[in-house]
Structures are given as C-alpha cells and as structure tokens.
Amino acid sequence: MSDFIPYVIIFVLGSIIGSFLNVCIYRIPRNLSIIFPSSRCPSCNTPIKVYDNIPVLSYVLLGGKCRICKAGISFRYPLVEVLNAVLFVFVIWRFGFAWHSLIYALLCSALVVITFIDLDFQIIPDVITLPGIVVGIVAGSLLMPDPFMRHSLLGFKASVIGLLAGGGLFYAIAVLSRGGMGGGDIKMMAMVGALMGWKAVLLTIFLGSLTGAVFGIFLMITQGKGRKTKIPFGPFLALGSVVTLFYGQEIFTWYFYR
Ligand SMILES: [Zn+2]
C-alpha cells in the first residue's frame, strides 16, 4: 500500500501540470501570455475561481459546464490532465525517482502540448521545440541515459548525432518533397534526437510514419477522402516518441535478436 502513495502524488502533480498545459495549448498558438491573465471561461470570459479549477475533479463536479454561463467545457481539458498524469506515473514507474525522469516528464508534457496545438493549428511552435533542443543537448550530455543501454549515459557526442539524425532526416525530406514536411516537425525530431540519441529518433520516426500512414489509410477508406487530406504529423511523432521512450529498448531487442 505504501508503494502506492508516491504514484498517487505523482498522478495529482501530473494532473495539475496538465491543467497548465491546457493553458499553453490554448494560448501559445494565439500568441497570448501563458502567465497573465488567470484562466477564464472562453464563452463568458469570467475568471475561473480556484475551487472550480481543480484538475479533472472540477470538470466532473460542474458536469462539464461553466458555473456562470453554463456553456459546455471541452472534454479535452480533463483528457489532457489525465493524459499528462498517466504519462508522469509511467515515467516514474519505468525510470524511478531520478533527475532524468524529471526531464522525461518534461518531454512528455511538451509532446502533449505539441500534439493538441498541431491538431488545432497544424503548427508546432518554436517556443516549445527550440528550448527543447537546448535542454536536449545539455541534459543529453550531462545526465540522460541511453534509452537502448539504460545503464550508460548518452553523452554530448551521441546527443549531437541524435539531433542531426532527427533534424537532418526530416530536413532532407522537406527539401526533396518541396514543403511536404513542416519546419516544426524538423525541430521536434531534433529535440527528440538530442534527448534520446539517433537510434531512438529513427525508431520514433519509423513508428510515427507507420501509425500516421495507417491512420491516413483508415481515413481514406472510412471517409472517402483523397490524398489531399492534410493530417498533422506531430501527434503521430509524439506517439512514436512516447512508445520509444517507454518501450524502445524492448522493440529494438525484439527486432534484432528474436
Ligand atoms: Zn462561462
């Protein structure tokens, strides 16, 4: 039972940060400050009281409606909070309480924000990926483990190679396809490569492309949409990154040594 308590605390912490991620998802693409003003109802603009801003719980207690104007609150708000909380619990469960777990948790939160902004606006903002690349190089050099050899450090060289592999591959595709690949995707993969190394970023790109293609085919069949349908790539790359982070080592071992 006592083993259970740290995970409850991490879940609560993850949902509180998830609540802040909702603010980021709404405000970053609209060029609004993420600090000021405090959260408001998007319909009636009434500031949301602290007791109505408890992650997940407030949504349930208010029945998914604004207390003042009764406008529906998007189901995405509690979803993002739960998603971030679950990812945090997973990071601690997989990697324990360590400095690199903090960075992995940060990466997961960045991926959640990227996913929903890309879904809404088809952009991946530089304010997330550029600091992410810097954190990736610094943390990758100093404290991140190699996701495929968990007991050895990634190191500066592998971090830079990862950055160049992730960013470079997508940059080449962007040049060759004349704009078929967005600049945001390039920087996102540079960030993931810097933090996890070249093997991880290549696996991420493989998994992201595979799930993206499967989803695209699914859309074509079910909705009869042609090749012109534009599907944002960010959410699939985020999914690939998370799967690689948690199960990359197992997938790699299974593929090469089975
Ligand atoms: Zn309202």
mmCIF file of C-alpha atoms and ligand atoms in Angstrom:
data_model
loop_
_atom_site.group_PDB
_atom_site.id
_atom_site.type_symbol
_atom_site.label_atom_id
_atom_site.label_comp_id
_atom_site.label_asym_id
_atom_site.label_seq_id
_atom_site.Cartn_x
_atom_site.Cartn_y
_atom_site.Cartn_z
ATOM 1 C CA MET A 1 0.000 0.000 0.000
ATOM 2 C CA SER A 2 2.800 2.409 0.903
ATOM 3 C CA ASP A 3 4.364 1.737 -2.517
ATOM 4 C CA PHE A 4 1.180 3.103 -3.989
ATOM 5 C CA ILE A 5 1.263 6.540 -2.372
ATOM 6 C CA PRO A 6 4.157 8.072 -4.391
ATOM 7 C CA TYR A 7 2.262 7.222 -7.583
ATOM 8 C CA VAL A 8 -0.889 8.936 -6.285
ATOM 9 C CA ILE A 9 1.176 12.043 -5.529
ATOM 10 C CA ILE A 10 2.767 11.919 -8.995
ATOM 11 C CA PHE A 11 -0.682 11.483 -10.583
ATOM 12 C CA VAL A 12 -2.024 14.557 -8.770
ATOM 13 C CA LEU A 13 1.096 16.563 -9.674
ATOM 14 C CA GLY A 14 0.797 15.406 -13.311
ATOM 15 C CA SER A 15 -2.851 16.487 -13.488
ATOM 16 C CA ILE A 16 -2.038 19.933 -12.014
ATOM 17 C CA ILE A 17 0.688 20.404 -14.629
ATOM 18 C CA GLY A 18 -1.781 19.029 -17.188
ATOM 19 C CA SER A 19 -4.126 21.854 -16.223
ATOM 20 C CA PHE A 20 -1.315 24.313 -17.009
ATOM 21 C CA LEU A 21 -0.701 22.502 -20.323
ATOM 22 C CA ASN A 22 -4.318 23.269 -21.274
ATOM 23 C CA VAL A 23 -3.491 26.958 -20.807
ATOM 24 C CA CYS A 24 -0.388 26.530 -23.016
ATOM 25 C CA ILE A 25 -2.363 24.662 -25.714
ATOM 26 C CA TYR A 26 -4.946 27.444 -25.874
ATOM 27 C CA ARG A 27 -2.671 30.477 -25.554
ATOM 28 C CA ILE A 28 0.647 29.670 -27.282
ATOM 29 C CA PRO A 29 -0.783 29.422 -30.841
ATOM 30 C CA ARG A 30 -2.860 32.564 -30.202
ATOM 31 C CA ASN A 31 0.259 34.468 -29.075
ATOM 32 C CA LEU A 32 -1.211 35.147 -25.623
ATOM 33 C CA SER A 33 0.771 35.212 -22.382
ATOM 34 C CA ILE A 34 0.680 31.875 -20.551
ATOM 35 C CA ILE A 35 1.107 33.641 -17.178
ATOM 36 C CA PHE A 36 -1.391 36.511 -17.291
ATOM 37 C CA PRO A 37 -4.378 36.866 -17.060
ATOM 38 C CA SER A 38 -5.676 33.940 -14.982
ATOM 39 C CA SER A 39 -7.835 31.248 -16.615
ATOM 40 C CA ARG A 40 -11.171 32.446 -17.951
ATOM 41 C CA CYS A 41 -14.224 30.785 -19.408
ATOM 42 C CA PRO A 42 -13.785 31.035 -23.222
ATOM 43 C CA SER A 43 -17.542 31.736 -23.572
ATOM 44 C CA CYS A 44 -18.421 34.350 -20.907
ATOM 45 C CA ASN A 45 -14.840 35.450 -20.071
ATOM 46 C CA THR A 46 -15.492 35.152 -16.311
ATOM 47 C CA PRO A 47 -12.265 34.393 -14.385
ATOM 48 C CA ILE A 48 -12.377 30.804 -13.158
ATOM 49 C CA LYS A 49 -12.315 30.515 -9.354
ATOM 50 C CA VAL A 50 -9.575 28.418 -7.749
ATOM 51 C CA TYR A 51 -12.122 25.894 -6.440
ATOM 52 C CA ASP A 52 -13.519 25.482 -9.975
ATOM 53 C CA ASN A 53 -10.054 24.923 -11.394
ATOM 54 C CA ILE A 54 -9.167 21.626 -9.713
ATOM 55 C CA PRO A 55 -7.889 19.231 -12.395
ATOM 56 C CA VAL A 56 -10.398 16.597 -13.573
ATOM 57 C CA LEU A 57 -12.493 16.917 -10.383
ATOM 58 C CA SER A 58 -13.959 20.343 -11.178
ATOM 59 C CA TYR A 59 -14.954 19.195 -14.645
ATOM 60 C CA VAL A 60 -16.859 16.247 -13.152
ATOM 61 C CA LEU A 61 -18.448 18.306 -10.335
ATOM 62 C CA LEU A 62 -19.582 21.037 -12.733
ATOM 63 C CA GLY A 63 -20.954 18.448 -15.150
ATOM 64 C CA GLY A 64 -18.683 19.759 -17.923
ATOM 65 C CA LYS A 65 -20.314 23.210 -17.835
ATOM 66 C CA CYS A 66 -19.195 26.719 -16.856
ATOM 67 C CA ARG A 67 -20.614 27.611 -13.400
ATOM 68 C CA ILE A 68 -21.685 31.076 -14.586
ATOM 69 C CA CYS A 69 -22.880 30.822 -18.206
ATOM 70 C CA LYS A 70 -23.418 27.017 -18.379
ATOM 71 C CA ALA A 71 -21.559 26.822 -21.680
ATOM 72 C CA GLY A 72 -20.087 23.368 -22.288
ATOM 73 C CA ILE A 73 -16.416 22.912 -21.403
ATOM 74 C CA SER A 74 -14.481 20.813 -23.909
ATOM 75 C CA PHE A 75 -13.872 17.234 -22.814
ATOM 76 C CA ARG A 76 -10.298 17.840 -23.903
ATOM 77 C CA TYR A 77 -9.493 19.741 -20.694
ATOM 78 C CA PRO A 78 -9.847 16.760 -18.325
ATOM 79 C CA LEU A 79 -8.446 14.491 -21.065
ATOM 80 C CA VAL A 80 -5.180 16.475 -21.242
ATOM 81 C CA GLU A 81 -4.972 16.494 -17.425
ATOM 82 C CA VAL A 82 -5.450 12.733 -17.147
ATOM 83 C CA LEU A 83 -3.132 12.071 -20.085
ATOM 84 C CA ASN A 84 -0.307 14.080 -18.545
ATOM 85 C CA ALA A 85 -0.911 12.470 -15.130
ATOM 86 C CA VAL A 86 -0.756 8.960 -16.618
ATOM 87 C CA LEU A 87 2.441 9.797 -18.531
ATOM 88 C CA PHE A 88 4.073 11.113 -15.329
ATOM 89 C CA VAL A 89 3.134 7.932 -13.444
ATOM 90 C CA PHE A 90 4.532 5.863 -16.318
ATOM 91 C CA VAL A 91 7.839 7.805 -16.271
ATOM 92 C CA ILE A 92 8.291 7.215 -12.527
ATOM 93 C CA TRP A 93 7.203 3.585 -12.793
ATOM 94 C CA ARG A 94 9.668 2.966 -15.634
ATOM 95 C CA PHE A 95 12.651 5.117 -14.643
ATOM 96 C CA GLY A 96 12.222 5.753 -10.890
ATOM 97 C CA PHE A 97 12.793 8.969 -8.988
ATOM 98 C CA ALA A 98 15.814 10.478 -10.754
ATOM 99 C CA TRP A 99 16.853 13.686 -12.485
ATOM 100 C CA HIS A 100 16.477 12.110 -15.918
ATOM 101 C CA SER A 101 12.877 11.180 -15.000
ATOM 102 C CA LEU A 102 12.185 14.870 -14.462
ATOM 103 C CA ILE A 103 13.468 15.599 -17.977
ATOM 104 C CA TYR A 104 11.425 12.713 -19.427
ATOM 105 C CA ALA A 105 8.314 14.062 -17.671
ATOM 106 C CA LEU A 106 9.070 17.466 -19.184
ATOM 107 C CA LEU A 107 9.420 15.827 -22.614
ATOM 108 C CA CYS A 108 6.050 14.072 -22.206
ATOM 109 C CA SER A 109 4.362 17.371 -21.297
ATOM 110 C CA ALA A 110 5.966 19.078 -24.305
ATOM 111 C CA LEU A 111 4.696 16.239 -26.533
ATOM 112 C CA VAL A 112 1.143 16.628 -25.166
ATOM 113 C CA VAL A 113 1.171 20.374 -25.911
ATOM 114 C CA ILE A 114 2.653 19.793 -29.391
ATOM 115 C CA THR A 115 0.004 17.147 -30.159
ATOM 116 C CA PHE A 116 -3.012 19.329 -29.414
ATOM 117 C CA ILE A 117 -1.623 22.537 -30.926
ATOM 118 C CA ASP A 118 -0.713 20.638 -34.105
ATOM 119 C CA LEU A 119 -4.214 19.103 -34.239
ATOM 120 C CA ASP A 120 -5.820 22.551 -33.951
ATOM 121 C CA PHE A 121 -3.468 24.775 -35.942
ATOM 122 C CA GLN A 122 -1.168 22.462 -37.952
ATOM 123 C CA ILE A 123 1.848 24.136 -36.366
ATOM 124 C CA ILE A 124 4.490 23.025 -33.893
ATOM 125 C CA PRO A 125 5.586 26.226 -32.102
ATOM 126 C CA ASP A 126 9.281 27.133 -31.855
ATOM 127 C CA VAL A 127 8.746 28.261 -28.237
ATOM 128 C CA ILE A 128 8.489 24.572 -27.350
ATOM 129 C CA THR A 129 10.967 22.921 -29.721
ATOM 130 C CA LEU A 130 13.862 25.406 -29.613
ATOM 131 C CA PRO A 131 14.215 25.418 -25.799
ATOM 132 C CA GLY A 132 13.599 21.663 -26.071
ATOM 133 C CA ILE A 133 16.653 21.284 -28.308
ATOM 134 C CA VAL A 134 18.806 23.258 -25.832
ATOM 135 C CA VAL A 135 17.528 21.197 -22.877
ATOM 136 C CA GLY A 136 18.073 18.081 -25.018
ATOM 137 C CA ILE A 137 21.751 18.864 -25.674
ATOM 138 C CA VAL A 138 22.526 19.960 -22.097
ATOM 139 C CA ALA A 139 20.621 17.136 -20.369
ATOM 140 C CA GLY A 140 21.663 14.645 -23.062
ATOM 141 C CA SER A 141 25.326 15.482 -22.433
ATOM 142 C CA LEU A 142 25.166 15.504 -18.638
ATOM 143 C CA LEU A 143 22.568 13.142 -17.258
ATOM 144 C CA MET A 144 20.320 11.321 -19.734
ATOM 145 C CA PRO A 145 20.738 7.570 -20.057
ATOM 146 C CA ASP A 146 20.972 5.939 -23.468
ATOM 147 C CA PRO A 147 17.411 4.574 -23.950
ATOM 148 C CA PHE A 148 18.892 1.459 -25.560
ATOM 149 C CA MET A 149 21.633 0.886 -22.979
ATOM 150 C CA ARG A 150 19.947 2.136 -19.892
ATOM 151 C CA HIS A 151 22.981 1.849 -17.642
ATOM 152 C CA SER A 152 25.247 4.055 -19.737
ATOM 153 C CA LEU A 153 24.949 7.781 -20.313
ATOM 154 C CA LEU A 154 24.076 9.224 -23.703
ATOM 155 C CA GLY A 155 26.807 11.891 -23.660
ATOM 156 C CA PHE A 156 27.442 15.029 -25.718
ATOM 157 C CA LYS A 157 28.542 13.308 -28.934
ATOM 158 C CA ALA A 158 25.564 10.922 -29.102
ATOM 159 C CA SER A 159 23.228 13.796 -28.253
ATOM 160 C CA VAL A 160 24.539 15.915 -31.155
ATOM 161 C CA ILE A 161 24.418 12.934 -33.523
ATOM 162 C CA GLY A 162 20.812 12.334 -32.418
ATOM 163 C CA LEU A 163 19.927 15.968 -33.077
ATOM 164 C CA LEU A 164 21.495 15.829 -36.556
ATOM 165 C CA ALA A 165 19.908 12.441 -37.360
ATOM 166 C CA GLY A 166 16.378 13.516 -36.373
ATOM 167 C CA GLY A 167 16.534 17.052 -37.710
ATOM 168 C CA GLY A 168 18.681 16.135 -40.735
ATOM 169 C CA LEU A 169 16.495 13.312 -41.991
ATOM 170 C CA PHE A 170 13.371 15.457 -41.876
ATOM 171 C CA TYR A 171 15.219 18.430 -43.351
ATOM 172 C CA ALA A 172 16.287 16.250 -46.295
ATOM 173 C CA ILE A 173 12.681 15.081 -46.774
ATOM 174 C CA ALA A 174 11.496 18.711 -46.623
ATOM 175 C CA VAL A 175 13.980 19.716 -49.338
ATOM 176 C CA LEU A 176 13.255 16.697 -51.540
ATOM 177 C CA SER A 177 9.461 16.906 -51.194
ATOM 178 C CA ARG A 178 9.455 20.717 -51.618
ATOM 179 C CA GLY A 179 7.488 21.585 -48.487
ATOM 180 C CA GLY A 180 5.889 18.234 -47.754
ATOM 181 C CA MET A 181 7.475 18.373 -44.329
ATOM 182 C CA GLY A 182 6.977 21.262 -41.928
ATOM 183 C CA GLY A 183 9.780 23.111 -40.155
ATOM 184 C CA GLY A 184 8.093 22.300 -36.845
ATOM 185 C CA ASP A 185 8.437 18.557 -37.446
ATOM 186 C CA ILE A 186 12.167 19.030 -38.201
ATOM 187 C CA LYS A 187 12.800 20.871 -34.927
ATOM 188 C CA MET A 188 10.636 18.433 -32.977
ATOM 189 C CA MET A 189 12.734 15.489 -34.177
ATOM 190 C CA ALA A 190 15.962 17.421 -33.489
ATOM 191 C CA MET A 191 14.698 17.827 -29.904
ATOM 192 C CA VAL A 192 13.825 14.137 -29.516
ATOM 193 C CA GLY A 193 17.149 13.105 -31.107
ATOM 194 C CA ALA A 194 19.171 15.339 -28.782
ATOM 195 C CA LEU A 195 17.441 13.861 -25.753
ATOM 196 C CA MET A 196 17.377 10.185 -26.739
ATOM 197 C CA GLY A 197 20.051 9.621 -29.407
ATOM 198 C CA TRP A 198 19.945 8.582 -33.049
ATOM 199 C CA LYS A 199 18.592 5.043 -32.665
ATOM 200 C CA ALA A 200 15.658 6.319 -30.616
ATOM 201 C CA VAL A 201 14.855 9.148 -33.008
ATOM 202 C CA LEU A 202 14.939 6.826 -36.031
ATOM 203 C CA LEU A 203 12.604 4.405 -34.240
ATOM 204 C CA THR A 204 10.373 7.381 -33.335
ATOM 205 C CA ILE A 205 10.195 8.476 -36.979
ATOM 206 C CA PHE A 206 9.506 4.890 -38.088
ATOM 207 C CA LEU A 207 6.677 4.428 -35.549
ATOM 208 C CA GLY A 208 5.257 7.906 -36.256
ATOM 209 C CA SER A 209 5.249 7.310 -40.027
ATOM 210 C CA LEU A 210 3.723 3.858 -39.629
ATOM 211 C CA THR A 211 0.860 4.958 -37.352
ATOM 212 C CA GLY A 212 0.322 8.107 -39.454
ATOM 213 C CA ALA A 213 0.094 6.043 -42.642
ATOM 214 C CA VAL A 214 -2.287 3.523 -41.068
ATOM 215 C CA PHE A 215 -4.489 6.378 -39.837
ATOM 216 C CA GLY A 216 -4.383 8.046 -43.262
ATOM 217 C CA ILE A 217 -5.475 4.841 -44.993
ATOM 218 C CA PHE A 218 -8.216 4.401 -42.379
ATOM 219 C CA LEU A 219 -9.493 7.928 -43.127
ATOM 220 C CA MET A 220 -9.427 7.319 -46.872
ATOM 221 C CA ILE A 221 -11.468 4.126 -46.503
ATOM 222 C CA THR A 222 -13.993 5.379 -43.949
ATOM 223 C CA GLN A 223 -14.448 8.931 -45.188
ATOM 224 C CA GLY A 224 -13.530 8.516 -48.821
ATOM 225 C CA LYS A 225 -11.119 11.395 -48.591
ATOM 226 C CA GLY A 226 -8.487 11.706 -51.277
ATOM 227 C CA ARG A 227 -4.770 12.186 -50.967
ATOM 228 C CA LYS A 228 -5.261 15.915 -50.442
ATOM 229 C CA THR A 229 -6.436 15.427 -46.848
ATOM 230 C CA LYS A 230 -3.825 17.037 -44.642
ATOM 231 C CA ILE A 231 -3.128 15.112 -41.468
ATOM 232 C CA PRO A 232 -0.840 16.781 -38.924
ATOM 233 C CA PHE A 233 2.274 14.667 -38.379
ATOM 234 C CA GLY A 234 3.087 15.989 -34.870
ATOM 235 C CA PRO A 235 0.617 13.808 -32.924
ATOM 236 C CA PHE A 236 1.974 10.639 -34.573
ATOM 237 C CA LEU A 237 5.577 11.668 -33.956
ATOM 238 C CA ALA A 238 4.620 12.385 -30.329
ATOM 239 C CA LEU A 239 3.085 8.920 -30.070
ATOM 240 C CA GLY A 240 6.228 7.414 -31.633
ATOM 241 C CA SER A 241 8.405 9.343 -29.155
ATOM 242 C CA VAL A 242 6.420 8.118 -26.142
ATOM 243 C CA VAL A 243 6.399 4.485 -27.314
ATOM 244 C CA THR A 244 10.156 4.706 -27.999
ATOM 245 C CA LEU A 245 10.787 6.284 -24.602
ATOM 246 C CA PHE A 246 8.955 3.554 -22.707
ATOM 247 C CA TYR A 247 9.458 0.504 -24.928
ATOM 248 C CA GLY A 248 12.219 1.391 -27.419
ATOM 249 C CA GLN A 249 14.706 -0.960 -25.819
ATOM 250 C CA GLU A 250 12.251 -3.890 -25.944
ATOM 251 C CA ILE A 251 11.225 -3.169 -29.555
ATOM 252 C CA PHE A 252 14.866 -2.937 -30.617
ATOM 253 C CA THR A 253 15.833 -6.170 -28.848
ATOM 254 C CA TRP A 254 12.782 -7.973 -30.235
ATOM 255 C CA TYR A 255 13.506 -6.797 -33.798
ATOM 256 C CA PHE A 256 17.233 -7.572 -33.918
ATOM 257 C CA TYR A 257 17.649 -10.532 -31.572
ATOM 258 C CA ARG A 258 14.475 -12.568 -31.772
HETATM 259 ZN ZN ZN B 1 -18.800 30.838 -18.873
#
